[in-house]
PDB file of C-alpha atoms in Angstrom:
ATOM      1  CA  UNK A   1      46.129  -8.316 -14.779  1.00 45.00           C
ATOM      2  CA  UNK A   2      44.733  -6.510 -17.880  1.00 44.00           C
ATOM      3  CA  UNK A   3      48.184  -5.811 -19.045  1.00 45.00           C
ATOM      4  CA  UNK A   4      49.397 -10.126 -18.589  1.00 45.00           C
ATOM      5  CA  UNK A   5      46.060 -11.530 -19.843  1.00 45.00           C
ATOM      6  CA  UNK A   6      46.971  -9.273 -23.654  1.00 46.00           C
ATOM      7  CA  UNK A   7      50.573 -10.776 -23.458  1.00 46.00           C
ATOM      8  CA  UNK A   8      48.964 -13.950 -23.780  1.00 47.00           C
ATOM      9  CA  UNK A   9      49.273 -15.716 -27.319  1.00 48.00           C
ATOM     10  CA  UNK A  10      45.474 -15.597 -28.554  1.00 52.00           C
ATOM     11  CA  UNK A  11      44.629 -12.181 -26.433  1.00 54.00           C
ATOM     12  CA  UNK A  12      41.404 -12.709 -25.237  1.00 54.00           C
ATOM     13  CA  UNK A  13      40.379  -8.983 -24.832  1.00 58.00           C
ATOM     14  CA  UNK A  14      40.653  -8.131 -28.792  1.00 59.00           C
ATOM     15  CA  UNK A  15      38.544 -12.014 -29.654  1.00 59.00           C
ATOM     16  CA  UNK A  16      35.927  -9.711 -27.494  1.00 57.00           C
ATOM     17  CA  UNK A  17      36.374  -6.933 -29.403  1.00 60.00           C
ATOM     18  CA  UNK A  18      36.366  -8.707 -32.938  1.00 61.00           C
ATOM     19  CA  UNK A  19      33.415 -10.798 -31.985  1.00 56.00           C
ATOM     20  CA  UNK A  20      30.976  -7.682 -29.697  1.00 56.00           C
ATOM     21  CA  UNK A  21      32.509  -5.545 -33.442  1.00 58.00           C
ATOM     22  CA  UNK A  22      30.963  -8.409 -35.715  1.00 56.00           C
ATOM     23  CA  UNK A  23      27.689  -9.512 -33.431  1.00 50.00           C
ATOM     24  CA  UNK A  24      26.535  -6.178 -32.646  1.00 51.00           C
ATOM     25  CA  UNK A  25      23.737  -6.733 -35.503  1.00 50.00           C
ATOM     26  CA  UNK A  26      22.617 -10.406 -33.643  1.00 59.00           C
ATOM     27  CA  UNK A  27      22.555  -9.355 -30.239  1.00 66.00           C
ATOM     28  CA  UNK A  28      25.948  -8.814 -28.739  1.00 69.00           C
ATOM     29  CA  UNK A  29      24.728 -10.042 -25.756  1.00 82.00           C
ATOM     30  CA  UNK A  30      24.388 -13.621 -25.998  1.00 85.00           C
ATOM     31  CA  UNK A  31      28.088 -13.796 -28.045  1.00 86.00           C
ATOM     32  CA  UNK A  32      30.001 -11.905 -24.980  1.00 89.00           C
ATOM     33  CA  UNK A  33      27.764 -14.252 -22.793  1.00 89.00           C
ATOM     34  CA  UNK A  34      29.446 -16.960 -24.188  1.00 87.00           C
ATOM     35  CA  UNK A  35      33.184 -16.064 -24.406  1.00 87.00           C
ATOM     36  CA  UNK A  36      33.229 -14.589 -21.336  1.00 87.00           C
ATOM     37  CA  UNK A  37      32.114 -18.589 -20.127  1.00 86.00           C
ATOM     38  CA  UNK A  38      34.798 -20.216 -22.533  1.00 86.00           C
ATOM     39  CA  UNK A  39      37.219 -18.122 -21.316  1.00 85.00           C
ATOM     40  CA  UNK A  40      40.075 -19.648 -19.998  1.00 82.00           C
ATOM     41  CA  UNK A  41      44.002 -18.805 -18.839  1.00 79.00           C
ATOM     42  CA  UNK A  42      45.905 -21.756 -19.229  1.00 80.00           C
ATOM     43  CA  UNK A  43      49.056 -19.919 -18.618  1.00 81.00           C
ATOM     44  CA  UNK A  44      50.819 -19.881 -15.399  1.00 81.00           C
ATOM     45  CA  UNK A  45      51.166 -17.051 -13.438  1.00 82.00           C
ATOM     46  CA  UNK A  46      54.610 -15.704 -13.621  1.00 83.00           C
ATOM     47  CA  UNK A  47      57.377 -16.123 -10.572  1.00 85.00           C
ATOM     48  CA  UNK A  48      55.998 -13.469  -7.790  1.00 88.00           C
ATOM     49  CA  UNK A  49      53.061 -12.777  -8.985  1.00 89.00           C
ATOM     50  CA  UNK A  50      51.238 -12.156  -6.432  1.00 89.00           C
ATOM     51  CA  UNK A  51      53.692 -10.940  -4.491  1.00 90.00           C
ATOM     52  CA  UNK A  52      54.184  -8.123  -6.493  1.00 91.00           C
ATOM     53  CA  UNK A  53      50.465  -7.508  -6.725  1.00 91.00           C
ATOM     54  CA  UNK A  54      50.676  -6.826  -2.832  1.00 91.00           C
ATOM     55  CA  UNK A  55      53.525  -5.253  -2.946  1.00 89.00           C
ATOM     56  CA  UNK A  56      51.824  -2.671  -5.339  1.00 89.00           C
ATOM     57  CA  UNK A  57      48.959  -2.313  -3.431  1.00 88.00           C
ATOM     58  CA  UNK A  58      50.235  -1.688  -0.031  1.00 86.00           C
ATOM     59  CA  UNK A  59      52.273   1.158  -2.331  1.00 83.00           C
ATOM     60  CA  UNK A  60      49.205   2.467  -2.742  1.00 82.00           C
ATOM     61  CA  UNK A  61      47.394   2.194   0.880  1.00 76.00           C
ATOM     62  CA  UNK A  62      50.323   3.839   2.338  1.00 72.00           C
ATOM     63  CA  UNK A  63      48.126   6.589   3.931  1.00 70.00           C
ATOM     64  CA  UNK A  64      48.800  10.296   3.741  1.00 72.00           C
ATOM     65  CA  UNK A  65      50.090  12.189   6.377  1.00 74.00           C
ATOM     66  CA  UNK A  66      47.173  13.833   8.912  1.00 78.00           C
ATOM     67  CA  UNK A  67      46.895  15.372  11.547  1.00 86.00           C
ATOM     68  CA  UNK A  68      46.739  14.414  15.068  1.00 87.00           C
ATOM     69  CA  UNK A  69      43.385  15.991  15.173  1.00 87.00           C
ATOM     70  CA  UNK A  70      41.575  14.665  11.970  1.00 86.00           C
ATOM     71  CA  UNK A  71      43.056  11.616  13.316  1.00 86.00           C
ATOM     72  CA  UNK A  72      41.192  11.624  16.571  1.00 85.00           C
ATOM     73  CA  UNK A  73      38.178  12.704  14.585  1.00 83.00           C
ATOM     74  CA  UNK A  74      38.233   9.810  12.601  1.00 83.00           C
ATOM     75  CA  UNK A  75      38.377   8.250  15.278  1.00 83.00           C
ATOM     76  CA  UNK A  76      35.774   9.128  17.245  1.00 80.00           C
ATOM     77  CA  UNK A  77      33.707   9.075  13.381  1.00 82.00           C
ATOM     78  CA  UNK A  78      34.296   5.307  13.298  1.00 82.00           C
ATOM     79  CA  UNK A  79      33.721   4.644  16.881  1.00 81.00           C
ATOM     80  CA  UNK A  80      30.945   6.304  16.729  1.00 78.00           C
ATOM     81  CA  UNK A  81      29.628   5.334  14.268  1.00 80.00           C
ATOM     82  CA  UNK A  82      28.613   1.988  15.548  1.00 82.00           C
ATOM     83  CA  UNK A  83      25.629   1.730  17.272  1.00 81.00           C
ATOM     84  CA  UNK A  84      26.541  -0.585  20.029  1.00 85.00           C
ATOM     85  CA  UNK A  85      29.638   2.072  21.388  1.00 84.00           C
ATOM     86  CA  UNK A  86      27.891   4.690  21.159  1.00 84.00           C
ATOM     87  CA  UNK A  87      25.265   3.257  23.655  1.00 86.00           C
ATOM     88  CA  UNK A  88      28.086   2.405  25.598  1.00 89.00           C
ATOM     89  CA  UNK A  89      29.419   5.566  25.830  1.00 88.00           C
ATOM     90  CA  UNK A  90      25.851   7.003  27.008  1.00 87.00           C
ATOM     91  CA  UNK A  91      25.226   4.129  29.795  1.00 91.00           C
ATOM     92  CA  UNK A  92      28.930   4.431  30.888  1.00 93.00           C
ATOM     93  CA  UNK A  93      28.363   8.510  31.532  1.00 92.00           C
ATOM     94  CA  UNK A  94      24.882   7.576  33.238  1.00 93.00           C
ATOM     95  CA  UNK A  95      26.256   5.178  35.292  1.00 95.00           C
ATOM     96  CA  UNK A  96      29.164   7.452  36.145  1.00 95.00           C
ATOM     97  CA  UNK A  97      26.398  10.309  37.031  1.00 95.00           C
ATOM     98  CA  UNK A  98      24.817   7.288  39.091  1.00 96.00           C
ATOM     99  CA  UNK A  99      27.363   7.159  41.337  1.00 97.00           C
ATOM    100  CA  UNK A 100      28.503   9.618  41.469  1.00 96.00           C
ATOM    101  CA  UNK A 101      24.861  11.808  43.039  1.00 96.00           C
ATOM    102  CA  UNK A 102      25.359   8.500  45.656  1.00 97.00           C
ATOM    103  CA  UNK A 103      28.525   8.883  46.706  1.00 97.00           C
ATOM    104  CA  UNK A 104      27.646  12.300  46.887  1.00 96.00           C
ATOM    105  CA  UNK A 105      24.588  11.914  48.827  1.00 97.00           C
ATOM    106  CA  UNK A 106      26.512   9.647  51.218  1.00 96.00           C
ATOM    107  CA  UNK A 107      28.729  11.336  52.473  1.00 97.00           C
ATOM    108  CA  UNK A 108      26.216  14.141  52.465  1.00 96.00           C
ATOM    109  CA  UNK A 109      24.066  12.547  54.612  1.00 95.00           C
ATOM    110  CA  UNK A 110      26.312  11.418  56.987  1.00 95.00           C
ATOM    111  CA  UNK A 111      28.129  14.748  57.787  1.00 95.00           C
ATOM    112  CA  UNK A 112      24.118  15.563  58.088  1.00 94.00           C
ATOM    113  CA  UNK A 113      23.514  12.817  60.603  1.00 92.00           C
ATOM    114  CA  UNK A 114      27.218  13.855  62.820  1.00 92.00           C
ATOM    115  CA  UNK A 115      25.562  17.108  62.616  1.00 92.00           C
ATOM    116  CA  UNK A 116      22.301  16.296  64.170  1.00 92.00           C
ATOM    117  CA  UNK A 117      23.411  13.716  66.360  1.00 92.00           C
ATOM    118  CA  UNK A 118      26.549  16.129  68.013  1.00 91.00           C
ATOM    119  CA  UNK A 119      23.820  19.551  67.878  1.00 91.00           C
ATOM    120  CA  UNK A 120      21.225  16.359  70.047  1.00 92.00           C
ATOM    121  CA  UNK A 121      24.373  16.228  72.698  1.00 90.00           C
ATOM    122  CA  UNK A 122      25.022  19.648  72.872  1.00 88.00           C
ATOM    123  CA  UNK A 123      21.504  20.640  73.895  1.00 88.00           C
ATOM    124  CA  UNK A 124      21.567  18.131  76.581  1.00 88.00           C
ATOM    125  CA  UNK A 125      24.761  18.722  77.871  1.00 84.00           C
ATOM    126  CA  UNK A 126      25.224  21.542  80.393  1.00 78.00           C
ATOM    127  CA  UNK A 127      29.137  20.864  80.005  1.00 77.00           C
ATOM    128  CA  UNK A 128      29.619  21.083  76.193  1.00 77.00           C
ATOM    129  CA  UNK A 129      26.987  24.300  76.436  1.00 72.00           C
ATOM    130  CA  UNK A 130      29.591  26.122  78.851  1.00 69.00           C
ATOM    131  CA  UNK A 131      32.131  24.914  76.422  1.00 71.00           C
ATOM    132  CA  UNK A 132      30.823  26.801  73.754  1.00 71.00           C
ATOM    133  CA  UNK A 133      30.123  29.675  75.129  1.00 63.00           C
ATOM    134  CA  UNK A 134      31.708  32.658  74.107  1.00 61.00           C
TER     135      UNK A 134
ATOM    136  CA  UNK B   1      32.666  14.540  14.140  1.00 56.00           C
ATOM    137  CA  UNK B   2      28.652  15.810  14.720  1.00 72.00           C
ATOM    138  CA  UNK B   3      27.166  12.724  15.880  1.00 76.00           C
ATOM    139  CA  UNK B   4      30.202  12.012  18.458  1.00 77.00           C
ATOM    140  CA  UNK B   5      29.736  15.216  19.493  1.00 78.00           C
ATOM    141  CA  UNK B   6      26.097  14.886  19.928  1.00 84.00           C
ATOM    142  CA  UNK B   7      26.097  11.386  21.832  1.00 84.00           C
ATOM    143  CA  UNK B   8      28.889  12.804  24.376  1.00 83.00           C
ATOM    144  CA  UNK B   9      27.032  16.087  25.260  1.00 88.00           C
ATOM    145  CA  UNK B  10      23.597  14.346  25.636  1.00 89.00           C
ATOM    146  CA  UNK B  11      25.543  11.093  28.031  1.00 90.00           C
ATOM    147  CA  UNK B  12      26.779  14.033  29.986  1.00 91.00           C
ATOM    148  CA  UNK B  13      23.478  16.253  30.004  1.00 94.00           C
ATOM    149  CA  UNK B  14      21.663  12.349  31.103  1.00 94.00           C
ATOM    150  CA  UNK B  15      24.534  12.026  33.303  1.00 94.00           C
ATOM    151  CA  UNK B  16      24.633  14.916  35.554  1.00 96.00           C
ATOM    152  CA  UNK B  17      20.481  14.655  35.283  1.00 96.00           C
ATOM    153  CA  UNK B  18      21.392  11.317  37.104  1.00 96.00           C
ATOM    154  CA  UNK B  19      23.541  11.728  39.712  1.00 96.00           C
ATOM    155  CA  UNK B  20      21.342  15.019  40.499  1.00 97.00           C
ATOM    156  CA  UNK B  21      17.986  13.095  41.006  1.00 97.00           C
ATOM    157  CA  UNK B  22      20.349   9.977  43.028  1.00 96.00           C
ATOM    158  CA  UNK B  23      21.092  13.009  45.164  1.00 97.00           C
ATOM    159  CA  UNK B  24      17.961  14.182  45.448  1.00 96.00           C
ATOM    160  CA  UNK B  25      16.111  11.471  45.928  1.00 96.00           C
ATOM    161  CA  UNK B  26      18.825   9.926  48.724  1.00 96.00           C
ATOM    162  CA  UNK B  27      18.592  13.358  51.086  1.00 95.00           C
ATOM    163  CA  UNK B  28      15.068  13.500  50.684  1.00 95.00           C
ATOM    164  CA  UNK B  29      15.335  12.434  54.231  1.00 91.00           C
ATOM    165  CA  UNK B  30      17.752  13.907  56.207  1.00 92.00           C
ATOM    166  CA  UNK B  31      16.427  17.572  54.053  1.00 93.00           C
ATOM    167  CA  UNK B  32      13.600  17.147  55.395  1.00 91.00           C
ATOM    168  CA  UNK B  33      14.543  17.222  59.173  1.00 89.00           C
ATOM    169  CA  UNK B  34      16.859  19.550  58.748  1.00 90.00           C
ATOM    170  CA  UNK B  35      13.701  21.827  57.887  1.00 90.00           C
ATOM    171  CA  UNK B  36      12.306  20.304  61.294  1.00 86.00           C
ATOM    172  CA  UNK B  37      11.649  23.157  64.263  1.00 85.00           C
ATOM    173  CA  UNK B  38      14.059  21.709  66.079  1.00 86.00           C
ATOM    174  CA  UNK B  39      17.048  19.515  64.145  1.00 90.00           C
ATOM    175  CA  UNK B  40      18.163  17.259  66.732  1.00 90.00           C
ATOM    176  CA  UNK B  41      14.991  15.253  67.935  1.00 91.00           C
ATOM    177  CA  UNK B  42      13.935  15.048  64.385  1.00 91.00           C
ATOM    178  CA  UNK B  43      16.989  13.602  64.210  1.00 92.00           C
ATOM    179  CA  UNK B  44      16.538  11.026  67.433  1.00 92.00           C
ATOM    180  CA  UNK B  45      12.822  10.296  66.465  1.00 91.00           C
ATOM    181  CA  UNK B  46      14.062   8.614  63.358  1.00 90.00           C
ATOM    182  CA  UNK B  47      17.452   7.643  64.752  1.00 91.00           C
ATOM    183  CA  UNK B  48      16.372   5.724  67.502  1.00 92.00           C
ATOM    184  CA  UNK B  49      12.702   4.969  65.384  1.00 90.00           C
ATOM    185  CA  UNK B  50      10.933   6.573  68.150  1.00 91.00           C
ATOM    186  CA  UNK B  51       7.023   6.079  67.954  1.00 90.00           C
ATOM    187  CA  UNK B  52       4.711   9.186  66.495  1.00 88.00           C
ATOM    188  CA  UNK B  53       3.162   9.531  70.820  1.00 88.00           C
ATOM    189  CA  UNK B  54       6.148   7.971  72.182  1.00 90.00           C
ATOM    190  CA  UNK B  55       7.836  11.113  70.266  1.00 91.00           C
ATOM    191  CA  UNK B  56       5.547  13.651  72.160  1.00 91.00           C
ATOM    192  CA  UNK B  57       6.870  12.517  75.590  1.00 92.00           C
ATOM    193  CA  UNK B  58      10.240  12.558  74.831  1.00 93.00           C
ATOM    194  CA  UNK B  59       9.797  16.263  72.967  1.00 91.00           C
ATOM    195  CA  UNK B  60       8.232  16.813  76.443  1.00 92.00           C
ATOM    196  CA  UNK B  61      10.811  16.186  78.954  1.00 92.00           C
ATOM    197  CA  UNK B  62      13.485  17.718  76.671  1.00 91.00           C
ATOM    198  CA  UNK B  63      11.732  20.777  76.941  1.00 90.00           C
ATOM    199  CA  UNK B  64      11.300  20.598  80.593  1.00 90.00           C
ATOM    200  CA  UNK B  65      15.201  19.292  80.512  1.00 90.00           C
ATOM    201  CA  UNK B  66      16.410  22.887  78.363  1.00 88.00           C
ATOM    202  CA  UNK B  67      15.991  24.980  81.485  1.00 88.00           C
ATOM    203  CA  UNK B  68      17.507  22.894  83.393  1.00 86.00           C
ATOM    204  CA  UNK B  69      20.437  22.280  81.259  1.00 84.00           C
ATOM    205  CA  UNK B  70      20.876  26.355  80.948  1.00 84.00           C
ATOM    206  CA  UNK B  71      21.303  26.954  84.376  1.00 86.00           C
ATOM    207  CA  UNK B  72      23.710  24.436  84.991  1.00 85.00           C
ATOM    208  CA  UNK B  73      25.274  25.960  81.991  1.00 83.00           C
ATOM    209  CA  UNK B  74      25.543  29.061  83.434  1.00 85.00           C
ATOM    210  CA  UNK B  75      26.456  28.292  86.744  1.00 86.00           C
ATOM    211  CA  UNK B  76      29.442  25.837  84.907  1.00 85.00           C
ATOM    212  CA  UNK B  77      30.781  28.884  83.220  1.00 85.00           C
ATOM    213  CA  UNK B  78      30.209  30.588  86.411  1.00 88.00           C
ATOM    214  CA  UNK B  79      32.285  29.095  88.645  1.00 87.00           C
ATOM    215  CA  UNK B  80      35.115  27.997  86.042  1.00 87.00           C
ATOM    216  CA  UNK B  81      35.614  31.632  84.987  1.00 89.00           C
ATOM    217  CA  UNK B  82      36.065  32.993  89.180  1.00 90.00           C
ATOM    218  CA  UNK B  83      38.489  29.916  89.684  1.00 90.00           C
ATOM    219  CA  UNK B  84      40.444  31.015  86.102  1.00 89.00           C
ATOM    220  CA  UNK B  85      40.495  34.727  87.510  1.00 90.00           C
ATOM    221  CA  UNK B  86      41.603  33.202  91.293  1.00 89.00           C
ATOM    222  CA  UNK B  87      44.136  31.303  89.761  1.00 90.00           C
ATOM    223  CA  UNK B  88      45.783  33.993  87.254  1.00 89.00           C
ATOM    224  CA  UNK B  89      46.698  35.707  90.775  1.00 87.00           C
ATOM    225  CA  UNK B  90      47.393  33.195  93.241  1.00 84.00           C
ATOM    226  CA  UNK B  91      50.651  32.209  94.254  1.00 87.00           C
ATOM    227  CA  UNK B  92      49.384  29.120  96.751  1.00 87.00           C
ATOM    228  CA  UNK B  93      46.324  27.298  97.288  1.00 88.00           C
ATOM    229  CA  UNK B  94      43.503  29.730  99.259  1.00 87.00           C
ATOM    230  CA  UNK B  95      40.141  28.806 100.839  1.00 89.00           C
ATOM    231  CA  UNK B  96      38.437  30.746  97.694  1.00 88.00           C
ATOM    232  CA  UNK B  97      40.046  28.168  95.576  1.00 89.00           C
ATOM    233  CA  UNK B  98      39.428  25.248  97.478  1.00 89.00           C
ATOM    234  CA  UNK B  99      35.602  26.439  97.981  1.00 90.00           C
ATOM    235  CA  UNK B 100      35.204  27.014  94.220  1.00 89.00           C
ATOM    236  CA  UNK B 101      37.089  23.655  93.387  1.00 90.00           C
ATOM    237  CA  UNK B 102      34.276  22.402  96.106  1.00 90.00           C
ATOM    238  CA  UNK B 103      31.502  24.169  94.074  1.00 90.00           C
ATOM    239  CA  UNK B 104      32.399  22.728  90.705  1.00 86.00           C
ATOM    240  CA  UNK B 105      32.515  19.394  92.144  1.00 88.00           C
ATOM    241  CA  UNK B 106      29.220  19.434  93.180  1.00 89.00           C
ATOM    242  CA  UNK B 107      28.174  21.618  90.420  1.00 86.00           C
ATOM    243  CA  UNK B 108      29.272  18.461  88.261  1.00 85.00           C
ATOM    244  CA  UNK B 109      27.667  16.348  90.527  1.00 87.00           C
ATOM    245  CA  UNK B 110      24.887  17.348  90.301  1.00 88.00           C
ATOM    246  CA  UNK B 111      25.162  18.015  86.358  1.00 86.00           C
ATOM    247  CA  UNK B 112      26.201  14.157  85.743  1.00 86.00           C
ATOM    248  CA  UNK B 113      22.482  13.364  88.068  1.00 89.00           C
ATOM    249  CA  UNK B 114      19.965  15.428  86.070  1.00 89.00           C
ATOM    250  CA  UNK B 115      21.772  14.257  82.892  1.00 89.00           C
ATOM    251  CA  UNK B 116      21.348  10.560  83.456  1.00 91.00           C
ATOM    252  CA  UNK B 117      17.731  11.348  85.428  1.00 92.00           C
ATOM    253  CA  UNK B 118      16.878  12.683  82.123  1.00 92.00           C
ATOM    254  CA  UNK B 119      18.602  10.172  79.853  1.00 93.00           C
ATOM    255  CA  UNK B 120      16.867   6.971  82.091  1.00 94.00           C
ATOM    256  CA  UNK B 121      13.435   9.047  81.426  1.00 93.00           C
ATOM    257  CA  UNK B 122      14.185   9.190  77.716  1.00 93.00           C
ATOM    258  CA  UNK B 123      15.629   5.730  77.208  1.00 93.00           C
ATOM    259  CA  UNK B 124      12.133   4.513  78.774  1.00 92.00           C
ATOM    260  CA  UNK B 125       9.934   6.144  76.617  1.00 91.00           C
ATOM    261  CA  UNK B 126      11.428   4.180  73.652  1.00 92.00           C
ATOM    262  CA  UNK B 127      10.670   0.942  72.732  1.00 90.00           C
ATOM    263  CA  UNK B 128      13.502  -1.357  74.913  1.00 90.00           C
ATOM    264  CA  UNK B 129      15.772  -2.244  72.180  1.00 92.00           C
ATOM    265  CA  UNK B 130      16.039   1.375  71.381  1.00 92.00           C
ATOM    266  CA  UNK B 131      16.217   2.505  74.671  1.00 92.00           C
ATOM    267  CA  UNK B 132      19.129   0.499  75.341  1.00 93.00           C
ATOM    268  CA  UNK B 133      20.879   1.478  72.411  1.00 94.00           C
ATOM    269  CA  UNK B 134      19.780   5.193  72.990  1.00 94.00           C
ATOM    270  CA  UNK B 135      21.791   5.113  76.633  1.00 92.00           C
ATOM    271  CA  UNK B 136      24.355   3.515  75.180  1.00 93.00           C
ATOM    272  CA  UNK B 137      25.112   6.352  72.796  1.00 92.00           C
ATOM    273  CA  UNK B 138      24.285   9.524  74.865  1.00 91.00           C
ATOM    274  CA  UNK B 139      26.260   7.691  77.544  1.00 88.00           C
ATOM    275  CA  UNK B 140      29.312   7.375  75.792  1.00 88.00           C
ATOM    276  CA  UNK B 141      29.092  10.580  74.488  1.00 86.00           C
ATOM    277  CA  UNK B 142      28.426  12.834  77.581  1.00 85.00           C
ATOM    278  CA  UNK B 143      30.274  10.627  79.568  1.00 79.00           C
ATOM    279  CA  UNK B 144      33.634   9.583  78.270  1.00 62.00           C
ATOM    280  CA  UNK B 145      36.912  10.015  80.111  1.00 55.00           C
ATOM    281  CA  UNK B 146      39.700  11.509  79.044  1.00 48.00           C
ATOM    282  CA  UNK B 147      41.422   8.234  78.752  1.00 46.00           C
ATOM    283  CA  UNK B 148      39.368   6.780  76.486  1.00 46.00           C
ATOM    284  CA  UNK B 149      39.810   9.191  73.009  1.00 44.00           C
ATOM    285  CA  UNK B 150      36.708   8.547  70.489  1.00 44.00           C
ATOM    286  CA  UNK B 151      36.818   8.034  67.182  1.00 44.00           C
ATOM    287  CA  UNK B 152      38.495  10.836  65.384  1.00 40.00           C
ATOM    288  CA  UNK B 153      36.226  13.666  64.516  1.00 39.00           C
ATOM    289  CA  UNK B 154      34.235  13.689  67.211  1.00 41.00           C
ATOM    290  CA  UNK B 155      32.306  16.362  67.568  1.00 38.00           C
ATOM    291  CA  UNK B 156      30.819  15.343  71.457  1.00 38.00           C
ATOM    292  CA  UNK B 157      32.688  16.608  74.055  1.00 38.00           C
ATOM    293  CA  UNK B 158      33.481  14.703  77.209  1.00 38.00           C
ATOM    294  CA  UNK B 159      33.126  16.776  80.162  1.00 38.00           C
ATOM    295  CA  UNK B 160      36.484  15.715  81.543  1.00 37.00           C
ATOM    296  CA  UNK B 161      37.702  17.017  78.202  1.00 35.00           C
ATOM    297  CA  UNK B 162      36.726  21.115  79.598  1.00 36.00           C
ATOM    298  CA  UNK B 163      39.084  20.834  82.995  1.00 31.00           C
TER     299      UNK B 163
END
């Protein structure tokens, strides 16, 4: 953009520098402020200017090739930088632990109940005892 | 990379601790039952909500029944062994086999009478509702016939299944 500005009929940059050089002993900030305030660009933008600018930005923004591991690290870093994500992840792991414990305990208590019921039946049933006798 | 790793490891540790705590607390009652001297009676007490005074009676009935049960078990085993030996050698029905079959049948009747007597006594020692539930359960477990298969994985043995 500066290149384009300098190409205007009255280059504002030159005017600005001249002004700063001239007014340096009288307080350059006041003159600079007034000059910046009065600075108007009336020339129309060249055809396709916006598109050209975005194309240049896009060309420079093409990421350098990174390894999958580095990409994963970067992604994880970004995810876990968010507190909501970190808390959600921890809550998920705790919930998974709760469910796993509940499921295991339910299955184990059912097995134990069946075992104790069988032992009771075995203790009162002579035929069951005779069948299991060596 | 350090922060995600720390969060994941801490979350995993917390998850494992939660799983262990849940399992530990949910199985505490059953583990206590299994540590009892007679876990099957402790289970009966818990399953049929038997009051302490009733449980003392049920325990006494159970202890009194065990010797009869053991004696019947011996008789059944001996009878079955003799029948098997005779059947291995016989090529026709002998009076000895017939006598042993009769003895086996009589033992079976005696066994079933004793069991039923015991089950009725135990059920009467329970609160009425629980007593009915106990009777239904124990009869289903011990008097199941061959043509009434139990649910898969059933651990008990119907009398008919042994012949």
